[in-house]
Tab-separated table of C-alpha atoms and ligand atoms in Angstrom:
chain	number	residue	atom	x	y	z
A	26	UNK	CA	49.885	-28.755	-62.970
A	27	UNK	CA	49.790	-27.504	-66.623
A	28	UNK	CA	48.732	-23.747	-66.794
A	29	UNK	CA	45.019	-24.247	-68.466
A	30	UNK	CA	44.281	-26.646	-64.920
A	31	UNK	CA	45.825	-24.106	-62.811
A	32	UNK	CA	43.525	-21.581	-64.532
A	33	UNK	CA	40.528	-23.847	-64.536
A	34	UNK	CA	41.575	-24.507	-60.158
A	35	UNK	CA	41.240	-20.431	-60.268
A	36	UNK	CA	37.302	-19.459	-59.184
A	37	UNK	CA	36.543	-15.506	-59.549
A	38	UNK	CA	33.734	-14.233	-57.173
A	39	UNK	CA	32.772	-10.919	-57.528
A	40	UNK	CA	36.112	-9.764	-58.241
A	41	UNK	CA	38.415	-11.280	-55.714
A	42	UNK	CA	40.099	-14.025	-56.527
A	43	UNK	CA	39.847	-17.542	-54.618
A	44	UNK	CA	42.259	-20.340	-55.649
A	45	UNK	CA	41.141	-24.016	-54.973
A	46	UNK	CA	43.378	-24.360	-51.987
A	47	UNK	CA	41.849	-21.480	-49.867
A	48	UNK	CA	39.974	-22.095	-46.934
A	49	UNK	CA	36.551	-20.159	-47.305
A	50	UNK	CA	34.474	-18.704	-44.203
A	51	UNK	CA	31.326	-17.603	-44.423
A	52	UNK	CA	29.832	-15.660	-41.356
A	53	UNK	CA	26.144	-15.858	-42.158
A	54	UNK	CA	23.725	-13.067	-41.083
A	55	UNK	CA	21.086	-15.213	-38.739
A	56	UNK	CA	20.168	-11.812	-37.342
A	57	UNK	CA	21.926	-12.019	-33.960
A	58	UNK	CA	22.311	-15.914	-33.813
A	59	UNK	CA	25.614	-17.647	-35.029
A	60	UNK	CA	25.838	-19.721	-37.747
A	61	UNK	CA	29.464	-19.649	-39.447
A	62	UNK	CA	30.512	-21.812	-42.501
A	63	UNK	CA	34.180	-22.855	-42.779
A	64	UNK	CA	34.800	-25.002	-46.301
A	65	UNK	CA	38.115	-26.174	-46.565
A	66	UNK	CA	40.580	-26.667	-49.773
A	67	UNK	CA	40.247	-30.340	-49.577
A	68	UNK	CA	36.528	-30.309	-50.504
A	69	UNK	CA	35.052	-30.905	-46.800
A	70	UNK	CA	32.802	-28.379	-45.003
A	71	UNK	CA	32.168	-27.744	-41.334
A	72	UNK	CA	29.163	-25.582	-39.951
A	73	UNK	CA	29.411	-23.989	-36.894
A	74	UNK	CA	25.761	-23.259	-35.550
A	75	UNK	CA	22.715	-22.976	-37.480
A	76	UNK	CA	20.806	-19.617	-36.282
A	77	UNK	CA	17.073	-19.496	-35.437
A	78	UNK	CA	14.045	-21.932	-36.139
A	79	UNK	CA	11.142	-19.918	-37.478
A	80	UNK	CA	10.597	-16.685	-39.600
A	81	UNK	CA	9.627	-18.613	-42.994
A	82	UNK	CA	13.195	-20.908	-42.539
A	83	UNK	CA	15.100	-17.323	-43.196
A	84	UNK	CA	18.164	-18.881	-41.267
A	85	UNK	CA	18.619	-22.164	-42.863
A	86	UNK	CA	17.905	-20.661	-46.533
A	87	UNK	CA	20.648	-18.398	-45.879
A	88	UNK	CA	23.026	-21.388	-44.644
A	89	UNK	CA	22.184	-23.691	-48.224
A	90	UNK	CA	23.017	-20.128	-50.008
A	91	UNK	CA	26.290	-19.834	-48.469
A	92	UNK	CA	27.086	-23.457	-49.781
A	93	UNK	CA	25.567	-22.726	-52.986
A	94	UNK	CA	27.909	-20.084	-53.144
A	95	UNK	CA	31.002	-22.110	-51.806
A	96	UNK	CA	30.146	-24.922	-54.202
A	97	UNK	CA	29.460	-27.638	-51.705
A	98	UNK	CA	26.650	-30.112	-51.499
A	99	UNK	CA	26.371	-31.461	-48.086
A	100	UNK	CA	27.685	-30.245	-44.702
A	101	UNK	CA	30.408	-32.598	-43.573
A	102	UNK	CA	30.742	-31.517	-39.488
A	103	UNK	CA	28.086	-29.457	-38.167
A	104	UNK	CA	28.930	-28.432	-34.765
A	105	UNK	CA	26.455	-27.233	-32.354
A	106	UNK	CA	28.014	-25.213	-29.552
A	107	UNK	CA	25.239	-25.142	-27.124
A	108	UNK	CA	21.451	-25.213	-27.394
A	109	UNK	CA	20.495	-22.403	-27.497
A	110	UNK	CA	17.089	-21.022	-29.737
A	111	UNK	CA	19.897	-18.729	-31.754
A	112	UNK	CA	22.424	-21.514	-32.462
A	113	UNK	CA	20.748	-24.665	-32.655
A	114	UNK	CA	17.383	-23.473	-33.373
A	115	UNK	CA	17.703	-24.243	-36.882
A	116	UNK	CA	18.881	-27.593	-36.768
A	117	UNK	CA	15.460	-29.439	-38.116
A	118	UNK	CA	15.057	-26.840	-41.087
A	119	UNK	CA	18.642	-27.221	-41.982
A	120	UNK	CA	19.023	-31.187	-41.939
A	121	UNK	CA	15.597	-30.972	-44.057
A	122	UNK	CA	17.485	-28.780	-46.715
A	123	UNK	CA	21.010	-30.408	-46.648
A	124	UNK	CA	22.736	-33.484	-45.914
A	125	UNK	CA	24.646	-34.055	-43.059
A	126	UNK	CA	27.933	-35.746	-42.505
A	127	UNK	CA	28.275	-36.038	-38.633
A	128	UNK	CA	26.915	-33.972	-35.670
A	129	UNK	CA	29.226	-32.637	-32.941
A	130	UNK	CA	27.980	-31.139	-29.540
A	131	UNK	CA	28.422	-30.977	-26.053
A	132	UNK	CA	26.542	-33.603	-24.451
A	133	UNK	CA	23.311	-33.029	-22.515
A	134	UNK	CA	21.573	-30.008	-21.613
A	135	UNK	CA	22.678	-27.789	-18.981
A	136	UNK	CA	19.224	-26.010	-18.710
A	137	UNK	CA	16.746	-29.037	-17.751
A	138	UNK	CA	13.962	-26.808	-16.293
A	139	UNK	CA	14.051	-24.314	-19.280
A	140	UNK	CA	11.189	-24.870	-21.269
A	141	UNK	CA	12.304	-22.508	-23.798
A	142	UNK	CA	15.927	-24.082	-23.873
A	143	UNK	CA	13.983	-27.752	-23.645
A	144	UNK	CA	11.833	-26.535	-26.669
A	145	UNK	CA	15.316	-26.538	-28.598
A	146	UNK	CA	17.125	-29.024	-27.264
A	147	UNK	CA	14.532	-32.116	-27.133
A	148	UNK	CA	14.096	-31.722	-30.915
A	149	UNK	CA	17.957	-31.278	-31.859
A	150	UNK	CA	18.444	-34.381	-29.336
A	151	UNK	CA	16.104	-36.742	-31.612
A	152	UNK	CA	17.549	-35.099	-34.855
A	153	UNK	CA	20.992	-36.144	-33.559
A	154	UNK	CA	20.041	-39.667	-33.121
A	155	UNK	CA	19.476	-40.632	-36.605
A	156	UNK	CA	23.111	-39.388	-37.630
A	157	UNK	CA	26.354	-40.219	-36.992
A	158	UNK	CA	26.725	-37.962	-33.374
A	159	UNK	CA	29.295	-37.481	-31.121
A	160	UNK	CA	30.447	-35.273	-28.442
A	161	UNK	CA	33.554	-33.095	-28.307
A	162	UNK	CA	35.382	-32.215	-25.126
A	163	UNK	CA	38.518	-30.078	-24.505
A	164	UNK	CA	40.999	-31.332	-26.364
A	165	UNK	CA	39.419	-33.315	-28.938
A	166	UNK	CA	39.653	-31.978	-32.485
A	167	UNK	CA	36.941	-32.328	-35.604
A	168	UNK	CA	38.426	-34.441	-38.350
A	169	UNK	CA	37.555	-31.978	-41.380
A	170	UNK	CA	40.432	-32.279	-44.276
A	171	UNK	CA	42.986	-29.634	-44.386
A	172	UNK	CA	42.207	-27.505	-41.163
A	173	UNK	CA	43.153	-28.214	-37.759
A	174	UNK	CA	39.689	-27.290	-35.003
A	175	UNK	CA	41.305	-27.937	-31.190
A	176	UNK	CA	38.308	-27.436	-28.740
A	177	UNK	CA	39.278	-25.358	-26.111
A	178	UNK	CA	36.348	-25.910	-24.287
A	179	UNK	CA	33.021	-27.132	-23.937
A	180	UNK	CA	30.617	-28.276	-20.753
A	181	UNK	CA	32.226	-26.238	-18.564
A	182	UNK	CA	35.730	-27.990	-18.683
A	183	UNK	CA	38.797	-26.045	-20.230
A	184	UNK	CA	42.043	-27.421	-21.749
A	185	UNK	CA	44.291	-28.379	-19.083
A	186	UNK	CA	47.684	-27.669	-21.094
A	187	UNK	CA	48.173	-25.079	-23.405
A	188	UNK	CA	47.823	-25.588	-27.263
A	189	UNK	CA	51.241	-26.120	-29.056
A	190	UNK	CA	53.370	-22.399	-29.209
A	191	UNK	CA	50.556	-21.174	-26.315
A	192	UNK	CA	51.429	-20.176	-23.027
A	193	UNK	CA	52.237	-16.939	-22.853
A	194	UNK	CA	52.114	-15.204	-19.448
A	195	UNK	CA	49.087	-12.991	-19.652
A	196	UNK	CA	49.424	-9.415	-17.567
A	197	UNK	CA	46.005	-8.565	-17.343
A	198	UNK	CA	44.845	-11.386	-15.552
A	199	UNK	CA	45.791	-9.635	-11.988
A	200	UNK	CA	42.605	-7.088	-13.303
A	201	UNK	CA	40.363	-9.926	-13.907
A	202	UNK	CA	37.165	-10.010	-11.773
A	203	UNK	CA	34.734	-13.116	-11.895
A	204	UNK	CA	30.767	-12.287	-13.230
A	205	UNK	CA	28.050	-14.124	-11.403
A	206	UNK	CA	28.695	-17.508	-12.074
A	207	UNK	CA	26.333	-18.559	-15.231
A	208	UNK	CA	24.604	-22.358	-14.682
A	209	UNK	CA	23.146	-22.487	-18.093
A	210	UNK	CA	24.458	-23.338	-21.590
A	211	UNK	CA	26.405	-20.214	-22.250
A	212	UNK	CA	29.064	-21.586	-19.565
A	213	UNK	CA	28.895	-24.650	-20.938
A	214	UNK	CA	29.612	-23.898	-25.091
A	215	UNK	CA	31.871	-25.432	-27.370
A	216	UNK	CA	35.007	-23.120	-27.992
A	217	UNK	CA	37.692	-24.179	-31.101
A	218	UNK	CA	40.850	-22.651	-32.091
A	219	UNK	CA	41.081	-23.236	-35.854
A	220	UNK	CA	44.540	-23.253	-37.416
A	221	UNK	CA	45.369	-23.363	-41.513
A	222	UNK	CA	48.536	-23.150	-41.791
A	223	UNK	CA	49.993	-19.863	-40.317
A	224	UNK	CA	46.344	-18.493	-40.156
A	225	UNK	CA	45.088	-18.855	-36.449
A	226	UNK	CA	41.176	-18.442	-35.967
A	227	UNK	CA	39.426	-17.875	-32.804
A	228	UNK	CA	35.205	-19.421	-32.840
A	229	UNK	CA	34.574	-19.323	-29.214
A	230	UNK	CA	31.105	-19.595	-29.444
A	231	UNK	CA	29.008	-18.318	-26.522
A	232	UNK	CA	31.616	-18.999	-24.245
A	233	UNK	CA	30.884	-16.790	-20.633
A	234	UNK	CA	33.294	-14.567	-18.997
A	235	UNK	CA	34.252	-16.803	-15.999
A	236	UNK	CA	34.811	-19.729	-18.584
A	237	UNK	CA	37.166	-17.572	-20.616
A	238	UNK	CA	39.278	-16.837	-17.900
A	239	UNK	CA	40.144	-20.675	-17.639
A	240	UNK	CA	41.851	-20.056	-21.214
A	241	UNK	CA	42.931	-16.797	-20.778
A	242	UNK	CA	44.217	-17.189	-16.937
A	243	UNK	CA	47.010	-17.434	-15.411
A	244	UNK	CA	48.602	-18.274	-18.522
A	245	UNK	CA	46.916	-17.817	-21.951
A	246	UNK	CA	46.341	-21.425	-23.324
A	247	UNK	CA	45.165	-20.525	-26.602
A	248	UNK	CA	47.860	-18.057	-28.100
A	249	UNK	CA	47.491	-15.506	-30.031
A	250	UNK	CA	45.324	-15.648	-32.848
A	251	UNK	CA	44.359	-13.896	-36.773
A	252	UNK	CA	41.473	-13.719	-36.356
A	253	UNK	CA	38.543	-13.407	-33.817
A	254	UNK	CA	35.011	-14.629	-34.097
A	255	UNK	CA	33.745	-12.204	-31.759
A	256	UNK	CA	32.109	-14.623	-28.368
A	257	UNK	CA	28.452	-14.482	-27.813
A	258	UNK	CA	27.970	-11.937	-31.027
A	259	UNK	CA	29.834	-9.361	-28.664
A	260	UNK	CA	27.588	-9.530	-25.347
A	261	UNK	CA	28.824	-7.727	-22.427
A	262	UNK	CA	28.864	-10.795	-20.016
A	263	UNK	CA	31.800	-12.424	-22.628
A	264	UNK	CA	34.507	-11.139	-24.724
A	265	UNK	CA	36.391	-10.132	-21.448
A	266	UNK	CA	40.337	-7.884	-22.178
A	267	UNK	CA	41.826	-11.066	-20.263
A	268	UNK	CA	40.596	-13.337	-23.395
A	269	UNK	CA	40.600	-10.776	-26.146
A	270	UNK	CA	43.634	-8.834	-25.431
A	271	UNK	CA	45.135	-12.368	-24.962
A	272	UNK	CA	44.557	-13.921	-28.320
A	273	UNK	CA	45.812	-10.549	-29.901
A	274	UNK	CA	43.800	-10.051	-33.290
A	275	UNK	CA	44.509	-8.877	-36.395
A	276	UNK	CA	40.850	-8.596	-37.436
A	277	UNK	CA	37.587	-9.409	-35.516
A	278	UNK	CA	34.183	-10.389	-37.274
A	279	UNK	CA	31.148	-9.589	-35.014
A	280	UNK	CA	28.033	-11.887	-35.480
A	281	UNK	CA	25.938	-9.439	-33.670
A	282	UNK	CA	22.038	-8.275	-34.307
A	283	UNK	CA	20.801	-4.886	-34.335
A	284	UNK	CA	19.886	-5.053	-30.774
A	285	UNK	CA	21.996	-8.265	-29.906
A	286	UNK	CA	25.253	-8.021	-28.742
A	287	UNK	CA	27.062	-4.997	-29.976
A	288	UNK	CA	27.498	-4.359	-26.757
A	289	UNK	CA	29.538	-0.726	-25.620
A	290	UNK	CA	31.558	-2.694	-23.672
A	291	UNK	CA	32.730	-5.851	-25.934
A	292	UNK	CA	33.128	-3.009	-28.736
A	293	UNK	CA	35.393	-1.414	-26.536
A	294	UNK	CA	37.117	-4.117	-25.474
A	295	UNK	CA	37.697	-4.728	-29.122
A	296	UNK	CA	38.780	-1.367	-30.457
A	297	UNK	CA	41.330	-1.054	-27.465
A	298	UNK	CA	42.837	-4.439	-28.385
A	299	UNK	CA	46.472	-3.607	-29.239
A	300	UNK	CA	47.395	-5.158	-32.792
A	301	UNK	CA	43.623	-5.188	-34.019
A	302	UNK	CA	43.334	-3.808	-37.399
A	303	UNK	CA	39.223	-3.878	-38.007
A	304	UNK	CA	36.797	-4.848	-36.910
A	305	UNK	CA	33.445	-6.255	-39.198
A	306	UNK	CA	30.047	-6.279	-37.923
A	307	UNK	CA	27.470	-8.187	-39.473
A	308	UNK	CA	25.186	-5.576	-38.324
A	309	UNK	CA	24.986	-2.092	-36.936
A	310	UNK	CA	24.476	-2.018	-33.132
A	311	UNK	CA	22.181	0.122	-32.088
A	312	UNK	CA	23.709	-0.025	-28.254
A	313	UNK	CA	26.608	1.010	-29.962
A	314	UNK	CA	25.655	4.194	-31.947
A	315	UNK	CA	27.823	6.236	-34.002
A	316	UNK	CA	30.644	6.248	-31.159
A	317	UNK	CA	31.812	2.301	-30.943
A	318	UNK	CA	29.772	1.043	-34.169
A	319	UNK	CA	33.093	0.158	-37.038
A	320	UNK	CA	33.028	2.212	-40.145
A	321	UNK	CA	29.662	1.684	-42.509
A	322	UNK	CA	31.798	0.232	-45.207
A	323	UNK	CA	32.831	-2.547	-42.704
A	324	UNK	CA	29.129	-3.135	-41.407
A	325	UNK	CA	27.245	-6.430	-43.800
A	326	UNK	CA	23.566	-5.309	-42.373
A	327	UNK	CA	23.258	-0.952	-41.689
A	328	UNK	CA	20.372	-0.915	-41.743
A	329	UNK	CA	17.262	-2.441	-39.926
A	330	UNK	CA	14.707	-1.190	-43.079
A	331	UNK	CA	17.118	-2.110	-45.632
A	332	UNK	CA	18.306	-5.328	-43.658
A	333	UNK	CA	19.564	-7.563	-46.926
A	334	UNK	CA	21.008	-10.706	-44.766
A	335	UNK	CA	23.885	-9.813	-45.899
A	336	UNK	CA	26.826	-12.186	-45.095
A	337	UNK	CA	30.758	-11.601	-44.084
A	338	UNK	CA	33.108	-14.016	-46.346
A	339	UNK	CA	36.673	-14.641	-45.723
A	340	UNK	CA	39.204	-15.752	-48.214
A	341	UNK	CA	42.336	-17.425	-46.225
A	342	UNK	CA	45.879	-18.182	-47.537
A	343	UNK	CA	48.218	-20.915	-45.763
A	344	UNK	CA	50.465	-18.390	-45.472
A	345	UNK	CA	48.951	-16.469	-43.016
A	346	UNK	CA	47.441	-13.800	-44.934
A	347	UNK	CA	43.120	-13.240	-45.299
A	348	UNK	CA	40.897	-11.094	-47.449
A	349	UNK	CA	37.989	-9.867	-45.778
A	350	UNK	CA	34.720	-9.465	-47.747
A	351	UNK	CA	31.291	-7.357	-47.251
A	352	UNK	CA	28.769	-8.954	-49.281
A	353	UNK	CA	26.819	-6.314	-49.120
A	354	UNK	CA	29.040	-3.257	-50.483
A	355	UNK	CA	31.518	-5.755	-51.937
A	356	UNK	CA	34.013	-3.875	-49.845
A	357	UNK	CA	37.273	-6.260	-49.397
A	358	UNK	CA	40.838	-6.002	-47.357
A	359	UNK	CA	43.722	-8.319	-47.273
A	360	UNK	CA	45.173	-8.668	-43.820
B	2	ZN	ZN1	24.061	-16.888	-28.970
């Protein structure tokens, strides 16, 4: 490559520097809901989650500004983890906005007599019919370009073997002590361990307690990992010390609300996690306060009067290393 295309392959954004083969994440603010964009070097996109239905289409004008801002024109994989209002709410006013590749979930519904769950479901279930749909169980893997996404998990079932270099003997499972066990879709989400090429990403979705410990327990399956997409935007029923401790992260990005998630006792989980180096929240938690909240500069969304929808991007290298982005402050670390 002559030196005027290798500067031309060069994109600046806001001052940090992005070269064509980065992989690009996006953890959009959809106020307490998850919807995380990952866009590859070789072009191809996957969403993960597309936040609420409702409030004027906030959620899915947020998504088609992320991809304005990553360059891309349609979403190649969008992968629902569960049905849920928060995560797959937004399907209808998303497709509306932006093409869609293919559709990956995890079959049917595990909440049948839950009219609100039913009032999100039955309309992403005829949305899904007039694309190309399929669903994902442990073990299978999305087929974006350039990044390897192993699910972990999904309708209850966990991988069987651990991934490739997983394993490890994990101390902490002798503490471990089972929750009530959880019928409904949180049990039942799509978890994926993304790897590019020594970066490791954890994007459990909602995954419950109990279901972690199938990763986590007796052995951990999943290895350790960069980076942590904190599960179920840091609610106190997931994100147990067996899981997190386990996948041993340099950096965790919390996709919490004001007053969802955050919880005192995922943020503690998190902070005592040997290794960890920050944490980012996409907002302050309120449950938190001053005491387990991460510093201001790392927080997207402070404020609830000043709330900006203010995403967390991440810039990824093949070699491991990450640069961590507020958009809000414009505040940046490399890992
Ligand atoms: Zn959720």
């Amino acid at each position: 490559m002559n030196i005027k295309l290798k500067l031309l392959s060069l994109l600046f954004a806001s001052g940090a520097l992005v070269a064509a083969q980065d992989l690009r994440i996006w953890a959009i603010d959809v106020e307490g809901g998850k919807s995380t964009l990952y866009v590859s070097p070789s072009g191809e996109s996957m969403l993960i989650d597309t936040g609420y239905a409702g409030n004027n289409e906030r959620d899915s004008k947020r998504i088609v500004a992320a991809a304005a801002a990553a360059g891309i024109k349609r979403i190649d994989y969008l992968v629902i983890t569960h049905y849920h209002g928060d995560h797959a709410g937004g399907v209808p006013q998303l497709a509306a906005r932006v093409p869609i590749g293919k559709i990956f979930d995890h079959g049917d519904s595990f909440e049948k007599s839950n009219q609100k769950t039913q009032a999100v479901f039955q309309p992403f279930a005829a949305l899904r019919e007039k694309y190309p749909h399929a669903t994902l169980h442990p073990g299978d893997t999305v087929p974006i370009k350039g990044l390897t996404v192993e699910v972990v998990a999904g309708a209850g079932d966990a991988i069987r073997t651990p991934l490739s270099g997983a394993g490890q003997a994990n101390p902490l499972c002798s503490t471990y002590e089972a929750l009530k066990p959880d019928p409904g879709e949180n049990a039942h989400s799509l978890a994926m361990i993304i790897t590019f090429g020594k970066l490791r990403i954890a994007d459990l979705g909602d995954l419950y307690w109990n279901q972690e410990h199938d990763l986590a327990c007796p052995v951990n399956k999943v290895g350790v990992v960069d980076l942590y997409m904190t599960t179920h935007h840091g609610t106190a029923t997931s994100g147990s010390p067996q899981m997190v401790h386990a996948l041993h992260p340099k950096v965790a990005i919390m996709n919490n609300g004001a007053d969802k998630g955050g919880s005192i006792k995922a943020l503690k989980t998190i902070h005592s996690s040997s290794g960890l180096q920050d944490l980012w929240q996409l907002h302050f938690s309120n449950e938190g306060g001053k005491e387990y909240n991460t510093s201001e500069a790392f927080i997207a969304n402070p404020s609830e009067e000043n709330d900006g929808g203010y995403a967390i991007e991440v810039t990824a290298r093949k070699d491991g290393t990450f640069t961590v982005r507020n958009d809000r402050n414009r505040y940046e670390k490399t890992y």
